[in-house]
mmCIF file of C-alpha atoms in Angstrom:
data_model
loop_
_atom_site.group_PDB
_atom_site.id
_atom_site.type_symbol
_atom_site.label_atom_id
_atom_site.label_comp_id
_atom_site.label_asym_id
_atom_site.label_seq_id
_atom_site.Cartn_x
_atom_site.Cartn_y
_atom_site.Cartn_z
ATOM 1 C CA MET A 1 -31.508 14.650 -18.747
ATOM 2 C CA PRO A 2 -28.455 16.705 -19.057
ATOM 3 C CA GLU A 3 -29.635 20.194 -20.837
ATOM 4 C CA ASN A 4 -26.152 21.030 -22.543
ATOM 5 C CA LYS A 5 -25.154 18.875 -23.904
ATOM 6 C CA GLU A 6 -27.422 18.207 -27.340
ATOM 7 C CA PRO A 7 -28.848 14.375 -27.238
ATOM 8 C CA ILE A 8 -26.995 11.903 -29.962
ATOM 9 C CA LEU A 9 -29.198 9.603 -32.148
ATOM 10 C CA ILE A 10 -28.171 6.178 -32.511
ATOM 11 C CA ILE A 11 -30.423 3.663 -34.471
ATOM 12 C CA GLY A 12 -30.846 0.226 -33.986
ATOM 13 C CA ASN A 13 -30.737 -2.816 -36.882
ATOM 14 C CA ALA A 14 -34.145 -3.740 -35.805
ATOM 15 C CA PRO A 15 -36.680 -2.947 -38.665
ATOM 16 C CA ILE A 16 -37.906 0.635 -37.913
ATOM 17 C CA THR A 17 -41.162 0.896 -40.526
ATOM 18 C CA ALA A 18 -42.309 4.466 -40.184
ATOM 19 C CA ASP A 19 -40.305 7.355 -41.972
ATOM 20 C CA ILE A 20 -37.573 9.020 -39.572
ATOM 21 C CA ARG A 21 -35.989 11.128 -42.876
ATOM 22 C CA ALA A 22 -36.329 14.370 -40.526
ATOM 23 C CA GLU A 23 -35.354 13.365 -37.558
ATOM 24 C CA VAL A 24 -32.653 12.329 -38.329
ATOM 25 C CA ASP A 25 -31.307 15.202 -40.050
ATOM 26 C CA SER A 26 -32.302 17.040 -37.099
ATOM 27 C CA TYR A 27 -29.662 15.547 -34.855
ATOM 28 C CA THR A 28 -25.862 16.472 -35.348
ATOM 29 C CA ARG A 29 -25.043 12.873 -34.432
ATOM 30 C CA VAL A 30 -26.326 10.266 -35.668
ATOM 31 C CA VAL A 31 -24.449 6.455 -34.506
ATOM 32 C CA ARG A 32 -25.364 3.934 -36.618
ATOM 33 C CA PHE A 33 -24.094 -0.234 -36.780
ATOM 34 C CA ASN A 34 -22.757 -2.560 -39.354
ATOM 35 C CA PHE A 35 -24.475 -2.745 -42.428
ATOM 36 C CA CYS A 36 -26.807 0.075 -41.166
ATOM 37 C CA ALA A 37 -29.963 -2.330 -41.197
ATOM 38 C CA GLY A 38 -29.529 -1.651 -45.426
ATOM 39 C CA MET A 39 -29.875 2.285 -44.886
ATOM 40 C CA PRO A 40 -33.017 2.185 -46.759
ATOM 41 C CA GLN A 41 -34.814 5.929 -47.434
ATOM 42 C CA HIS A 42 -36.709 5.990 -44.433
ATOM 43 C CA LEU A 43 -34.491 5.512 -42.218
ATOM 44 C CA GLY A 44 -32.379 9.231 -43.920
ATOM 45 C CA ARG A 45 -28.682 9.376 -45.284
ATOM 46 C CA LYS A 46 -26.429 10.808 -41.750
ATOM 47 C CA CYS A 47 -24.226 8.871 -40.256
ATOM 48 C CA THR A 48 -21.495 10.676 -38.787
ATOM 49 C CA ASP A 49 -20.867 7.877 -35.970
ATOM 50 C CA LEU A 50 -19.759 4.197 -36.906
ATOM 51 C CA TRP A 51 -19.678 1.063 -34.753
ATOM 52 C CA LEU A 52 -18.570 -2.431 -36.409
ATOM 53 C CA SER A 53 -18.072 -5.221 -35.841
ATOM 54 C CA GLY A 54 -14.677 -6.642 -36.313
ATOM 55 C CA ARG A 55 -14.290 -9.799 -36.287
ATOM 56 C CA GLY A 56 -16.042 -13.282 -37.803
ATOM 57 C CA ARG A 57 -17.885 -13.620 -40.959
ATOM 58 C CA GLN A 58 -20.030 -10.205 -40.742
ATOM 59 C CA ALA A 59 -16.324 -7.716 -39.896
ATOM 60 C CA HIS A 60 -14.969 -9.862 -43.822
ATOM 61 C CA LYS A 61 -17.744 -9.281 -45.677
ATOM 62 C CA LEU A 62 -18.102 -5.598 -43.844
ATOM 63 C CA VAL A 63 -14.272 -5.180 -45.614
ATOM 64 C CA HIS A 64 -14.959 -6.264 -48.721
ATOM 65 C CA SER A 65 -19.375 -4.953 -49.351
ATOM 66 C CA HIS A 66 -19.868 -1.130 -50.568
ATOM 67 C CA LEU A 67 -21.132 1.092 -47.647
ATOM 68 C CA ASP A 68 -23.191 3.455 -48.581
ATOM 69 C CA ILE A 69 -21.177 6.314 -46.364
ATOM 70 C CA ASP A 70 -19.340 8.714 -46.835
ATOM 71 C CA ALA A 71 -16.549 8.580 -44.880
ATOM 72 C CA GLN A 72 -14.968 12.113 -45.074
ATOM 73 C CA GLN A 73 -18.774 13.024 -43.179
ATOM 74 C CA LEU A 74 -17.747 10.368 -39.414
ATOM 75 C CA LEU A 75 -17.043 12.107 -36.509
ATOM 76 C CA SER A 76 -15.462 8.344 -35.745
ATOM 77 C CA LEU A 77 -15.513 5.031 -36.016
ATOM 78 C CA VAL A 78 -15.959 3.035 -33.399
ATOM 79 C CA ILE A 79 -14.601 -1.296 -33.804
ATOM 80 C CA THR A 80 -16.770 -3.172 -30.856
ATOM 81 C CA ASP A 81 -14.120 -6.170 -30.408
ATOM 82 C CA PRO A 82 -11.239 -5.145 -28.862
ATOM 83 C CA PRO A 83 -7.745 -6.178 -30.274
ATOM 84 C CA PRO A 84 -6.002 -9.250 -30.847
ATOM 85 C CA ASN A 85 -4.546 -11.514 -29.702
ATOM 86 C CA PRO A 86 -2.003 -12.420 -32.702
ATOM 87 C CA VAL A 87 -0.226 -15.731 -31.826
ATOM 88 C CA THR A 88 -4.559 -17.002 -30.866
ATOM 89 C CA GLN A 89 -5.166 -15.316 -34.807
ATOM 90 C CA THR A 90 -2.634 -17.629 -36.089
ATOM 91 C CA CYS A 91 -3.917 -20.433 -35.399
ATOM 92 C CA PHE A 92 -6.938 -19.044 -35.661
ATOM 93 C CA ARG A 93 -5.795 -18.738 -39.417
ATOM 94 C CA LEU A 94 -4.151 -22.809 -39.506
ATOM 95 C CA LEU A 95 -6.625 -24.541 -37.811
ATOM 96 C CA GLY A 96 -9.166 -21.803 -40.705
ATOM 97 C CA ARG A 97 -11.266 -20.195 -38.230
ATOM 98 C CA GLN A 98 -12.569 -18.122 -40.087
ATOM 99 C CA GLY A 99 -15.495 -16.792 -37.374
ATOM 100 C CA SER A 100 -13.295 -15.813 -35.152
ATOM 101 C CA LEU A 101 -10.289 -14.167 -37.866
ATOM 102 C CA ASP A 102 -10.268 -10.414 -36.843
ATOM 103 C CA HIS A 103 -10.196 -7.945 -39.858
ATOM 104 C CA GLY A 104 -10.260 -4.444 -37.511
ATOM 105 C CA GLU A 105 -6.708 -3.051 -39.017
ATOM 106 C CA ALA A 106 -8.180 -3.903 -42.400
ATOM 107 C CA LEU A 107 -12.068 -1.534 -41.258
ATOM 108 C CA MET A 108 -9.625 1.215 -39.967
ATOM 109 C CA THR A 109 -7.888 0.920 -43.112
ATOM 110 C CA LYS A 110 -11.058 1.471 -44.774
ATOM 111 C CA PHE A 111 -12.748 3.990 -43.304
ATOM 112 C CA ALA A 112 -9.270 6.174 -42.454
ATOM 113 C CA PRO A 113 -11.126 9.606 -43.196
ATOM 114 C CA ALA A 114 -13.586 9.767 -39.919
ATOM 115 C CA HIS A 115 -12.108 12.106 -37.443
ATOM 116 C CA SER A 116 -10.908 9.260 -34.961
ATOM 117 C CA LYS A 117 -10.343 5.493 -35.053
ATOM 118 C CA LYS A 118 -10.402 3.493 -32.011
ATOM 119 C CA ARG A 119 -11.571 0.139 -30.766
ATOM 120 C CA ILE A 120 -13.424 -0.539 -27.740
ATOM 121 C CA THR A 121 -11.267 -2.585 -25.012
ATOM 122 C CA ALA A 122 -11.897 -5.253 -23.382
ATOM 123 C CA ALA A 123 -12.095 -3.921 -19.716
ATOM 124 C CA ALA A 124 -14.467 -1.807 -20.924
ATOM 125 C CA ARG A 125 -16.821 -3.952 -22.417
ATOM 126 C CA GLN A 126 -16.459 -6.712 -19.549
ATOM 127 C CA GLN A 127 -17.048 -3.829 -17.097
ATOM 128 C CA LEU A 128 -20.487 -3.363 -19.037
ATOM 129 C CA LEU A 129 -21.436 -7.060 -19.033
ATOM 130 C CA ALA A 130 -21.032 -7.585 -15.239
ATOM 131 C CA GLU A 131 -22.479 -4.369 -14.891
ATOM 132 C CA LEU A 132 -25.904 -5.527 -17.067
ATOM 133 C CA LEU A 133 -25.891 -9.940 -14.722
ATOM 134 C CA ARG A 134 -26.503 -6.981 -11.914
ATOM 135 C CA LEU A 135 -30.016 -6.891 -13.553
ATOM 136 C CA GLY A 136 -30.866 -10.649 -12.958
ATOM 137 C CA GLN A 137 -29.993 -14.136 -14.937
ATOM 138 C CA PRO A 138 -29.649 -13.975 -18.081
ATOM 139 C CA GLU A 139 -30.575 -16.369 -20.594
ATOM 140 C CA CYS A 140 -27.729 -18.581 -20.720
ATOM 141 C CA LYS A 141 -23.682 -17.250 -20.896
ATOM 142 C CA PRO A 142 -23.588 -14.314 -22.266
ATOM 143 C CA LYS A 143 -20.360 -13.757 -23.709
ATOM 144 C CA TRP A 144 -20.128 -9.082 -24.678
ATOM 145 C CA PRO A 145 -22.693 -6.642 -24.515
ATOM 146 C CA SER A 146 -24.503 -5.710 -28.286
ATOM 147 C CA SER A 147 -23.070 -3.157 -30.780
ATOM 148 C CA GLY A 148 -26.017 -1.396 -29.415
ATOM 149 C CA THR A 149 -25.759 -1.302 -25.874
ATOM 150 C CA GLN A 150 -21.720 -0.641 -25.872
ATOM 151 C CA ALA A 151 -22.868 2.878 -27.579
ATOM 152 C CA ILE A 152 -25.014 2.966 -25.584
ATOM 153 C CA ALA A 153 -23.346 2.963 -22.387
ATOM 154 C CA HIS A 154 -20.104 4.844 -24.404
ATOM 155 C CA PHE A 155 -22.100 7.637 -24.324
ATOM 156 C CA VAL A 156 -24.057 8.167 -21.318
ATOM 157 C CA ALA A 157 -21.084 7.344 -19.801
ATOM 158 C CA ALA A 158 -19.660 10.602 -21.094
ATOM 159 C CA GLY A 159 -23.153 12.698 -21.108
ATOM 160 C CA THR A 160 -24.842 12.847 -24.055
ATOM 161 C CA PRO A 161 -28.792 12.758 -23.474
ATOM 162 C CA VAL A 162 -28.727 9.290 -25.074
ATOM 163 C CA HIS A 163 -32.138 9.232 -27.998
ATOM 164 C CA ILE A 164 -32.692 4.928 -29.715
ATOM 165 C CA ILE A 165 -34.661 3.459 -32.237
ATOM 166 C CA GLY A 166 -34.526 0.323 -33.609
ATOM 167 C CA PHE A 167 -33.421 -2.055 -30.466
ATOM 168 C CA GLY A 168 -35.256 -4.983 -30.069
ATOM 169 C CA PHE A 169 -33.078 -6.800 -27.929
ATOM 170 C CA GLN A 170 -32.811 -9.897 -29.960
ATOM 171 C CA GLY A 171 -30.227 -11.644 -32.709
ATOM 172 C CA TRP A 172 -27.226 -13.326 -31.241
ATOM 173 C CA LYS A 173 -28.058 -15.825 -28.702
ATOM 174 C CA ARG A 174 -24.322 -14.813 -26.869
ATOM 175 C CA HIS A 175 -25.400 -11.087 -26.307
ATOM 176 C CA PRO A 176 -27.478 -10.946 -22.597
ATOM 177 C CA TRP A 177 -30.616 -9.708 -24.672
ATOM 178 C CA ARG A 178 -33.166 -9.408 -21.762
ATOM 179 C CA LEU A 179 -30.751 -7.516 -18.966
ATOM 180 C CA GLU A 180 -30.146 -4.931 -21.704
ATOM 181 C CA ARG A 181 -33.540 -3.910 -22.606
ATOM 182 C CA ARG A 182 -33.648 -4.318 -19.086
ATOM 183 C CA TYR A 183 -30.537 -1.400 -18.653
ATOM 184 C CA VAL A 184 -32.386 0.679 -21.131
ATOM 185 C CA ALA A 185 -35.104 0.724 -19.632
ATOM 186 C CA LYS A 186 -33.264 1.357 -16.393
ATOM 187 C CA LEU A 187 -31.729 4.712 -18.016
ATOM 188 C CA GLN A 188 -34.706 5.815 -19.341
ATOM 189 C CA GLU A 189 -36.210 5.685 -16.495
ATOM 190 C CA GLN A 190 -33.274 8.213 -15.094
ATOM 191 C CA GLY A 191 -34.293 10.448 -17.956
ATOM 192 C CA LYS A 192 -30.355 10.042 -19.108
ATOM 193 C CA LEU A 193 -32.256 8.063 -22.313
ATOM 194 C CA ARG A 194 -35.400 8.161 -24.822
ATOM 195 C CA TYR A 195 -37.188 6.945 -27.408
ATOM 196 C CA LEU A 196 -37.753 7.953 -30.301
ATOM 197 C CA ALA A 197 -41.307 8.504 -30.668
#
């Protein structure tokens, strides 16, 4: 693992029963996702990097719900869906396809105080999916990698040591969970990632 950078902690949304408040507070940067698994007390409060889904009902709910996160303390906000096609979005609205509507700009506005705000590009997302597909056969035809795996890939590519907890590799059926597990195991073998004990 690179020694010249502090590790970053990425907290997934799988259930975590252990009290990790002290460990969370020891990291300079802590990444969380969407509703942050409810931010229960035993998972600490620190959140410096927030990765959010930009499309569908969950994104709509994120826009209109209170997240107990101080946007002034956010170093980065990342929307994990690429910028939408305006024509397609208009069609979705006319057809009432709520699950396909993009709310990325509204989320950017909601968390405007974040020091850095960006969206994952379609090219970056497809490149990661292609890398995952080289690891074997997926359970079904995947659409794109999960937000958690996108975050892991992002920080590993930057040369940042990554520590993770709360990754269960299950959920929406269009993520290649089996391949994501293999990808994380490969990074672990390479010394680029470790699980928070």
